[in-house]
């Protein structure tokens, strides 16, 4: 990233100063452009060759090792903590509440860190050594990305008295098995819904904390760090990450998520049911008045 930014600025600066090869009139434009870029390209390449040579004389050897030592390692230490995961989850879910795809925004920042932690786990797994990191992208996928919304969808399908909520739950339930939550987020909606704000933010955190504690005390194994394809089913993901116990943990987190959502779900269901009853009563009154007002034909 740094090389791309610096190289582009150097190239533009050299061209702006007209440090280019000037071709005589009559030369085809394509040839002119080709030769005008030779000097800037050579100078930019020369700068980075010198930089690479300088780093070879240091204990780091390369600029990549230098950045990894002074930037990546501290970030991994921060990003690999439970506190960092909770902060990321709060930001992610809060953005969803305002209609912004929280996962895309948040993962753009933390995903490189989490993936590097997962890669360290995968290397250790292949070498047969203990896995060094609990938190990572695989941990987020297993504990935070499925059970919360799946539990909420099951409440809608099986316990909702409101016809509207039950219908939306049936439409959204299949997708929650594959980490597709948009039908519920925008269908209920969860977006801009203060009644569901607390469970929507809290439930993934509860699942993450329980998963972290269970892993830390040895009850559950650490995910081996495989990056799953999008849409991997919930229980298959647990097996892919190294153990049937992870799949079982995902199953256990579903009723826990249902318990967190339940009081808020009941309040929402009651409101929706009252609105449906009022709408039905108004419809019946309207039909009755139309019947009374209609002329009688003898």
Tab-separated table of N, CA and C in Angstrom, residues 151-258:
chain	number	residue	atom	x	y	z
A	151	UNK	N	-31.448	-17.578	15.956
A	151	UNK	CA	-32.327	-17.649	17.111
A	151	UNK	C	-33.501	-16.698	16.994
A	152	UNK	N	-33.257	-15.488	16.518
A	152	UNK	CA	-34.324	-14.505	16.334
A	152	UNK	C	-35.331	-14.991	15.292
A	153	UNK	N	-34.839	-15.568	14.197
A	153	UNK	CA	-35.726	-16.071	13.152
A	153	UNK	C	-36.609	-17.203	13.666
A	154	UNK	N	-36.060	-18.068	14.496
A	154	UNK	CA	-36.846	-19.176	15.052
A	154	UNK	C	-37.958	-18.651	15.963
A	155	UNK	N	-37.679	-17.586	16.716
A	155	UNK	CA	-38.726	-16.971	17.531
A	155	UNK	C	-39.865	-16.461	16.647
A	156	UNK	N	-39.513	-15.828	15.545
A	156	UNK	CA	-40.529	-15.289	14.643
A	156	UNK	C	-41.385	-16.396	14.053
A	157	UNK	N	-40.763	-17.480	13.656
A	157	UNK	CA	-41.486	-18.551	12.965
A	157	UNK	C	-42.390	-19.329	13.916
A	158	UNK	N	-41.895	-19.651	15.100
A	158	UNK	CA	-42.609	-20.589	15.968
A	158	UNK	C	-43.369	-19.940	17.127
A	159	UNK	N	-43.023	-18.719	17.495
A	159	UNK	CA	-43.668	-18.117	18.659
A	159	UNK	C	-44.416	-16.823	18.356
A	160	UNK	N	-44.232	-16.257	17.173
A	160	UNK	CA	-44.909	-15.000	16.856
A	160	UNK	C	-46.404	-15.232	16.663
A	161	UNK	N	-47.219	-14.381	17.282
A	161	UNK	CA	-48.667	-14.418	17.077
A	161	UNK	C	-49.074	-13.500	15.924
A	162	UNK	N	-48.231	-12.548	15.635
A	162	UNK	CA	-48.483	-11.646	14.526
A	162	UNK	C	-48.257	-12.368	13.193
A	163	UNK	N	-49.240	-12.288	12.331
A	163	UNK	CA	-49.123	-12.938	11.025
A	163	UNK	C	-48.001	-12.325	10.201
A	164	UNK	N	-47.852	-11.003	10.289
A	164	UNK	CA	-46.803	-10.312	9.537
A	164	UNK	C	-45.411	-10.773	9.968
A	165	UNK	N	-45.160	-10.797	11.275
A	165	UNK	CA	-43.848	-11.206	11.770
A	165	UNK	C	-43.573	-12.674	11.461
A	166	UNK	N	-44.582	-13.509	11.583
A	166	UNK	CA	-44.400	-14.932	11.299
A	166	UNK	C	-44.071	-15.148	9.820
A	167	UNK	N	-44.711	-14.379	8.946
A	167	UNK	CA	-44.437	-14.503	7.508
A	167	UNK	C	-43.018	-14.055	7.181
A	168	UNK	N	-42.586	-12.924	7.767
A	168	UNK	CA	-41.224	-12.444	7.532
A	168	UNK	C	-40.210	-13.437	8.080
A	169	UNK	N	-40.528	-14.030	9.240
A	169	UNK	CA	-39.633	-15.031	9.816
A	169	UNK	C	-39.464	-16.230	8.902
A	170	UNK	N	-40.551	-16.691	8.295
A	170	UNK	CA	-40.470	-17.831	7.380
A	170	UNK	C	-39.641	-17.497	6.147
A	171	UNK	N	-39.743	-16.260	5.688
A	171	UNK	CA	-38.958	-15.845	4.520
A	171	UNK	C	-37.472	-15.709	4.864
A	172	UNK	N	-37.188	-15.244	6.077
A	172	UNK	CA	-35.799	-14.984	6.449
A	172	UNK	C	-35.070	-16.149	7.052
A	173	UNK	N	-35.807	-17.136	7.595
A	173	UNK	CA	-35.168	-18.250	8.298
A	173	UNK	C	-34.184	-19.046	7.434
A	174	UNK	N	-34.521	-19.449	6.203
A	174	UNK	CA	-33.545	-20.242	5.426
A	174	UNK	C	-32.208	-19.534	5.230
A	175	UNK	N	-32.242	-18.218	5.012
A	175	UNK	CA	-31.000	-17.487	4.784
A	175	UNK	C	-30.105	-17.427	6.000
A	176	UNK	N	-30.693	-17.456	7.215
A	176	UNK	CA	-29.869	-17.354	8.414
A	176	UNK	C	-28.967	-18.573	8.600
A	177	UNK	N	-29.331	-19.711	8.017
A	177	UNK	CA	-28.456	-20.876	8.083
A	177	UNK	C	-27.181	-20.669	7.256
A	178	UNK	N	-27.209	-19.676	6.343
A	178	UNK	CA	-26.090	-19.430	5.444
A	178	UNK	C	-25.525	-18.020	5.621
A	179	UNK	N	-25.783	-17.399	6.779
A	179	UNK	CA	-25.255	-16.069	7.106
A	179	UNK	C	-25.826	-14.983	6.197
A	180	UNK	N	-27.072	-15.132	5.782
A	180	UNK	CA	-27.750	-14.108	4.989
A	180	UNK	C	-28.867	-13.536	5.854
A	181	UNK	N	-28.677	-12.309	6.330
A	181	UNK	CA	-29.568	-11.745	7.334
A	181	UNK	C	-30.392	-10.568	6.827
A	182	UNK	N	-30.128	-10.116	5.608
A	182	UNK	CA	-30.794	-8.910	5.108
A	182	UNK	C	-32.316	-9.001	5.093
A	183	UNK	N	-32.937	-10.167	4.763
A	183	UNK	CA	-34.409	-10.216	4.798
A	183	UNK	C	-34.996	-9.863	6.162
A	184	UNK	N	-34.299	-10.212	7.234
A	184	UNK	CA	-34.779	-9.873	8.571
A	184	UNK	C	-34.397	-8.442	8.954
A	185	UNK	N	-33.173	-8.058	8.622
A	185	UNK	CA	-32.693	-6.726	9.010
A	185	UNK	C	-33.557	-5.637	8.393
A	186	UNK	N	-33.939	-5.832	7.120
A	186	UNK	CA	-34.735	-4.810	6.437
A	186	UNK	C	-36.219	-5.174	6.359
A	187	UNK	N	-36.556	-6.433	6.654
A	187	UNK	CA	-37.948	-6.845	6.556
A	187	UNK	C	-38.739	-6.605	7.818
A	188	UNK	N	-38.139	-6.796	8.999
A	188	UNK	CA	-38.881	-6.619	10.252
A	188	UNK	C	-39.397	-5.189	10.438
A	189	UNK	N	-38.628	-4.110	10.311
A	189	UNK	CA	-37.179	-4.073	10.124
A	189	UNK	C	-36.453	-3.954	11.461
A	190	UNK	N	-35.182	-4.372	11.456
A	190	UNK	CA	-34.316	-4.102	12.592
A	190	UNK	C	-33.701	-2.712	12.464
A	191	UNK	N	-33.486	-2.282	11.222
A	191	UNK	CA	-32.938	-0.946	10.964
A	191	UNK	C	-33.879	0.115	11.550
A	192	UNK	N	-33.310	1.050	12.310
A	192	UNK	CA	-34.048	2.161	12.926
A	192	UNK	C	-35.182	1.667	13.820
A	193	UNK	N	-35.000	0.500	14.428
A	193	UNK	CA	-35.996	-0.059	15.337
A	193	UNK	C	-35.425	-0.044	16.756
A	194	UNK	N	-35.770	0.962	17.567
A	194	UNK	CA	-35.165	1.061	18.903
A	194	UNK	C	-35.519	-0.111	19.807
A	195	UNK	N	-36.641	-0.775	19.547
A	195	UNK	CA	-37.052	-1.891	20.381
A	195	UNK	C	-36.100	-3.076	20.260
A	196	UNK	N	-35.477	-3.249	19.081
A	196	UNK	CA	-34.579	-4.374	18.849
A	196	UNK	C	-33.105	-3.980	18.915
A	197	UNK	N	-32.817	-2.722	19.206
A	197	UNK	CA	-31.427	-2.265	19.207
A	197	UNK	C	-30.595	-3.001	20.249
A	198	UNK	N	-31.145	-3.149	21.462
A	198	UNK	CA	-30.376	-3.786	22.536
A	198	UNK	C	-30.053	-5.242	22.227
A	199	UNK	N	-31.042	-6.093	21.906
A	199	UNK	CA	-30.678	-7.490	21.632
A	199	UNK	C	-29.842	-7.653	20.380
A	200	UNK	N	-30.038	-6.795	19.395
A	200	UNK	CA	-29.271	-6.902	18.157
A	200	UNK	C	-27.788	-6.648	18.403
A	201	UNK	N	-27.477	-5.734	19.318
A	201	UNK	CA	-26.078	-5.434	19.636
A	201	UNK	C	-25.530	-6.413	20.679
A	202	UNK	N	-26.355	-6.763	21.661
A	202	UNK	CA	-25.875	-7.545	22.803
A	202	UNK	C	-25.700	-9.018	22.460
A	203	UNK	N	-26.595	-9.596	21.663
A	203	UNK	CA	-26.572	-11.041	21.440
A	203	UNK	C	-25.256	-11.540	20.840
A	204	UNK	N	-24.705	-10.916	19.785
A	204	UNK	CA	-23.408	-11.387	19.292
A	204	UNK	C	-22.298	-11.277	20.338
A	205	UNK	N	-22.367	-10.254	21.185
A	205	UNK	CA	-21.356	-10.091	22.234
A	205	UNK	C	-21.461	-11.222	23.247
A	206	UNK	N	-22.683	-11.573	23.637
A	206	UNK	CA	-22.888	-12.685	24.567
A	206	UNK	C	-22.319	-13.976	23.977
A	207	UNK	N	-22.594	-14.225	22.717
A	207	UNK	CA	-22.080	-15.437	22.064
A	207	UNK	C	-20.556	-15.419	22.009
A	208	UNK	N	-19.974	-14.254	21.731
A	208	UNK	CA	-18.517	-14.149	21.655
A	208	UNK	C	-17.876	-14.395	23.019
A	209	UNK	N	-18.449	-13.811	24.057
A	209	UNK	CA	-17.887	-13.978	25.397
A	209	UNK	C	-17.980	-15.435	25.837
A	210	UNK	N	-19.126	-16.065	25.611
A	210	UNK	CA	-19.277	-17.472	25.985
A	210	UNK	C	-18.305	-18.351	25.200
A	211	UNK	N	-18.155	-18.090	23.912
A	211	UNK	CA	-17.218	-18.859	23.106
A	211	UNK	C	-15.779	-18.669	23.549
A	212	UNK	N	-15.434	-17.433	23.915
A	212	UNK	CA	-14.071	-17.150	24.364
A	212	UNK	C	-13.776	-17.856	25.683
A	213	UNK	N	-14.719	-17.770	26.625
A	213	UNK	CA	-14.507	-18.413	27.923
A	213	UNK	C	-14.385	-19.929	27.762
A	214	UNK	N	-15.288	-20.508	26.956
A	214	UNK	CA	-15.250	-21.964	26.748
A	214	UNK	C	-13.951	-22.400	26.086
A	215	UNK	N	-13.435	-21.589	25.191
A	215	UNK	CA	-12.163	-21.917	24.532
A	215	UNK	C	-10.996	-21.733	25.489
A	216	UNK	N	-11.040	-20.669	26.275
A	216	UNK	CA	-9.939	-20.352	27.176
A	216	UNK	C	-9.759	-21.404	28.269
A	217	UNK	N	-10.878	-22.010	28.724
A	217	UNK	CA	-10.776	-23.024	29.779
A	217	UNK	C	-10.605	-24.430	29.212
A	218	UNK	N	-10.566	-24.532	27.888
A	218	UNK	CA	-10.322	-25.823	27.263
A	218	UNK	C	-11.556	-26.648	26.980
A	219	UNK	N	-12.729	-26.078	27.220
A	219	UNK	CA	-13.964	-26.815	26.947
A	219	UNK	C	-14.186	-26.975	25.443
A	220	UNK	N	-13.778	-25.957	24.685
A	220	UNK	CA	-13.899	-25.990	23.227
A	220	UNK	C	-12.525	-25.797	22.601
A	221	UNK	N	-12.273	-26.396	21.425
A	221	UNK	CA	-10.986	-26.206	20.764
A	221	UNK	C	-10.906	-24.855	20.067
A	222	UNK	N	-9.704	-24.386	19.853
A	222	UNK	CA	-9.492	-23.150	19.098
A	222	UNK	C	-9.719	-23.425	17.618
A	223	UNK	N	-10.443	-22.553	16.902
A	223	UNK	CA	-10.606	-22.743	15.460
A	223	UNK	C	-9.245	-22.782	14.769
A	224	UNK	N	-9.113	-23.658	13.781
A	224	UNK	CA	-7.808	-23.837	13.146
A	224	UNK	C	-7.477	-22.733	12.157
A	225	UNK	N	-8.452	-21.875	11.825
A	225	UNK	CA	-8.125	-20.693	11.038
A	225	UNK	C	-8.395	-20.790	9.556
A	226	UNK	N	-9.232	-21.736	9.120
A	226	UNK	CA	-9.582	-21.816	7.702
A	226	UNK	C	-10.573	-20.709	7.372
A	227	UNK	N	-10.332	-20.014	6.263
A	227	UNK	CA	-11.243	-18.950	5.837
A	227	UNK	C	-12.380	-19.576	5.035
A	228	UNK	N	-13.611	-19.559	5.552
A	228	UNK	CA	-14.708	-20.264	4.869
A	228	UNK	C	-15.247	-19.466	3.697
A	229	UNK	N	-15.790	-20.183	2.733
A	229	UNK	CA	-16.480	-19.520	1.627
A	229	UNK	C	-17.768	-18.895	2.144
A	230	UNK	N	-18.136	-17.755	1.564
A	230	UNK	CA	-19.370	-17.100	1.992
A	230	UNK	C	-20.561	-18.021	1.726
A	231	UNK	N	-21.435	-18.127	2.717
A	231	UNK	CA	-22.595	-18.981	2.567
A	231	UNK	C	-22.400	-20.379	3.101
A	232	UNK	N	-21.245	-20.649	3.719
A	232	UNK	CA	-21.048	-21.962	4.338
A	232	UNK	C	-22.095	-22.173	5.423
A	233	UNK	N	-22.830	-23.293	5.416
A	233	UNK	CA	-23.883	-23.508	6.430
A	233	UNK	C	-23.314	-23.495	7.840
A	234	UNK	N	-24.148	-23.141	8.782
A	234	UNK	CA	-23.731	-22.910	10.158
A	234	UNK	C	-23.002	-24.118	10.761
A	235	UNK	N	-23.591	-25.301	10.721
A	235	UNK	CA	-22.981	-26.444	11.403
A	235	UNK	C	-21.781	-26.984	10.620
A	236	UNK	N	-21.836	-26.888	9.285
A	236	UNK	CA	-20.694	-27.315	8.472
A	236	UNK	C	-19.463	-26.474	8.800
A	237	UNK	N	-19.676	-25.208	9.130
A	237	UNK	CA	-18.556	-24.337	9.464
A	237	UNK	C	-17.804	-24.838	10.682
A	238	UNK	N	-18.535	-25.315	11.690
A	238	UNK	CA	-17.882	-25.838	12.888
A	238	UNK	C	-16.982	-27.013	12.581
A	239	UNK	N	-17.449	-27.931	11.723
A	239	UNK	CA	-16.627	-29.079	11.350
A	239	UNK	C	-15.410	-28.641	10.535
A	240	UNK	N	-15.606	-27.670	9.628
A	240	UNK	CA	-14.497	-27.183	8.807
A	240	UNK	C	-13.407	-26.586	9.672
A	241	UNK	N	-13.812	-25.921	10.757
A	241	UNK	CA	-12.834	-25.267	11.629
A	241	UNK	C	-12.186	-26.227	12.612
A	242	UNK	N	-12.417	-27.540	12.459
A	242	UNK	CA	-11.578	-28.489	13.157
A	242	UNK	C	-12.220	-29.432	14.142
A	243	UNK	N	-13.522	-29.264	14.474
A	243	UNK	CA	-14.062	-30.139	15.516
A	243	UNK	C	-15.578	-30.144	15.491
A	244	UNK	N	-16.159	-31.308	15.807
A	244	UNK	CA	-17.605	-31.405	15.952
A	244	UNK	C	-18.074	-30.602	17.160
A	245	UNK	N	-17.174	-30.365	18.121
A	245	UNK	CA	-17.554	-29.590	19.298
A	245	UNK	C	-17.861	-28.135	18.947
A	246	UNK	N	-17.186	-27.619	17.930
A	246	UNK	CA	-17.493	-26.262	17.484
A	246	UNK	C	-18.874	-26.211	16.837
A	247	UNK	N	-19.214	-27.245	16.070
A	247	UNK	CA	-20.561	-27.313	15.499
A	247	UNK	C	-21.607	-27.433	16.602
A	248	UNK	N	-21.311	-28.238	17.631
A	248	UNK	CA	-22.235	-28.375	18.752
A	248	UNK	C	-22.374	-27.058	19.508
A	249	UNK	N	-21.277	-26.307	19.632
A	249	UNK	CA	-21.335	-25.013	20.316
A	249	UNK	C	-22.239	-24.047	19.563
A	250	UNK	N	-22.183	-24.084	18.238
A	250	UNK	CA	-23.078	-23.244	17.460
A	250	UNK	C	-24.530	-23.599	17.727
A	251	UNK	N	-24.800	-24.889	17.889
A	251	UNK	CA	-26.157	-25.337	18.190
A	251	UNK	C	-26.611	-24.840	19.555
A	252	UNK	N	-25.732	-24.884	20.549
A	252	UNK	CA	-26.073	-24.450	21.903
A	252	UNK	C	-26.333	-22.944	21.950
A	253	UNK	N	-25.624	-22.182	21.129
A	253	UNK	CA	-25.776	-20.734	21.149
A	253	UNK	C	-27.112	-20.267	20.585
A	254	UNK	N	-27.791	-21.115	19.831
A	254	UNK	CA	-29.076	-20.711	19.247
A	254	UNK	C	-30.123	-20.467	20.326
A	255	UNK	N	-30.393	-21.417	21.237
A	255	UNK	CA	-31.379	-21.114	22.295
A	255	UNK	C	-30.935	-19.994	23.231
A	256	UNK	N	-29.628	-19.847	23.427
A	256	UNK	CA	-29.149	-18.724	24.246
A	256	UNK	C	-29.501	-17.401	23.574
A	257	UNK	N	-29.313	-17.337	22.268
A	257	UNK	CA	-29.680	-16.133	21.513
A	257	UNK	C	-31.182	-15.889	21.584
A	258	UNK	N	-31.957	-16.958	21.540
A	258	UNK	CA	-33.412	-16.820	21.643
A	258	UNK	C	-33.807	-16.224	22.991
